[in-house]
XYZ file of C-alpha atoms in Angstrom:
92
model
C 0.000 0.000 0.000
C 1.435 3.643 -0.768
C -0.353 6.220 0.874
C 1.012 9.044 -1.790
C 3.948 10.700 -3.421
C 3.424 14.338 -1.838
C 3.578 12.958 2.428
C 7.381 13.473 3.928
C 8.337 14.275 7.163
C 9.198 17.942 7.065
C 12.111 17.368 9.110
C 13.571 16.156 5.857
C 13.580 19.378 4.461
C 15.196 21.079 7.592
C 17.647 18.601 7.732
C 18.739 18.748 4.327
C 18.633 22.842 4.425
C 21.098 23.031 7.306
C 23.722 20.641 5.309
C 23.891 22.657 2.694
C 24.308 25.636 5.168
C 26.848 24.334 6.719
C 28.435 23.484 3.351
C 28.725 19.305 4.211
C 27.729 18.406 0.849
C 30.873 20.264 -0.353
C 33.147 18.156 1.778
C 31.660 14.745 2.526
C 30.961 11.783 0.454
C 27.200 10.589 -0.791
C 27.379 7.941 1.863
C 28.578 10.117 4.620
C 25.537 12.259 3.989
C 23.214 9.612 3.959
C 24.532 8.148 7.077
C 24.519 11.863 8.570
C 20.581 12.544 7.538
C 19.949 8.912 8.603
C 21.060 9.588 11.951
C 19.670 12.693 12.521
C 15.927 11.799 11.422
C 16.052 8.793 13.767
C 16.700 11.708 16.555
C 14.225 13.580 16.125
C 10.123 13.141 16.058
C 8.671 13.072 12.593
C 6.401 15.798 11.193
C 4.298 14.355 8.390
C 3.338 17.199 5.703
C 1.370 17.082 2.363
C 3.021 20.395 1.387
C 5.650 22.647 2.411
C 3.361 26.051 1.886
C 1.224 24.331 4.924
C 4.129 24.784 7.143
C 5.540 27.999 6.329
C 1.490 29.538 6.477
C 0.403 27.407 9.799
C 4.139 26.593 11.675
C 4.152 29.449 14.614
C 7.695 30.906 14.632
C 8.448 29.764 18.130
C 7.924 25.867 16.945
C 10.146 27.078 13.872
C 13.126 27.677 15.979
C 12.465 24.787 18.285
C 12.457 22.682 15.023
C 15.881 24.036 13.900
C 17.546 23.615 17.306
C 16.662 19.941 17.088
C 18.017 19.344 13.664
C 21.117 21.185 15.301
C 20.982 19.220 17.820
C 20.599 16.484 16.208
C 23.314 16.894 13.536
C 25.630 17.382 15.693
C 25.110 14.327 17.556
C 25.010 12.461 13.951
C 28.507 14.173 12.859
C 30.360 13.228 16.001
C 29.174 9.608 15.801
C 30.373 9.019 12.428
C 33.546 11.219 12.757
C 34.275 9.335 16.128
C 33.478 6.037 13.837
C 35.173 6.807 10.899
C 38.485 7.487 13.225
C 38.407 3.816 14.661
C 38.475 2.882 11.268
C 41.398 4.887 10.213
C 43.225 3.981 13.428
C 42.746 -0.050 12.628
């Protein structure tokens, strides 16, 4: 059963957004990324959306910023879990 094309979990979006602020896709590999976005969804709760003007119209701006301090959060809890990994590796 698919339920439909246009539901995602917003978070996706956020997630994605503050990557390519912080310039990551410029200096990580495909997989790293994946891993990284991975990570960070599984951190935070999910926030199923039909379509992105829904949020932006009916998202206050206080849940906004909450929202972006958990993908912070979040990302940086994914980076230093694969950076701590990724040194064990190099290491062996």
């Amino acid at each position: 059963m698919k339920l439909h094309n246009d539901i995602h979990n917003y978070y996706e979006h956020l997630i994605v957004e503050r990557i390519a602020a912080l310039g990551l896709d410029k200096t990580h590999t495909t997989d790293y990324l994946a891993d990284l976005c991975c990570l960070a969804l599984n951190q935070v709760p999910p926030r199923y959306i039909r379509f992105e003007v829904d949020m932006a119209f009916y998202l206050p701006q206080s849940e906004r910023q909450q929202m972006e301090m958990n993908v912070d959060y979040a990302l940086n809890k994914a980076r230093e879990f694969l950076d701590r990994d990724s040194s064990r590796e190099v290491g062996n």
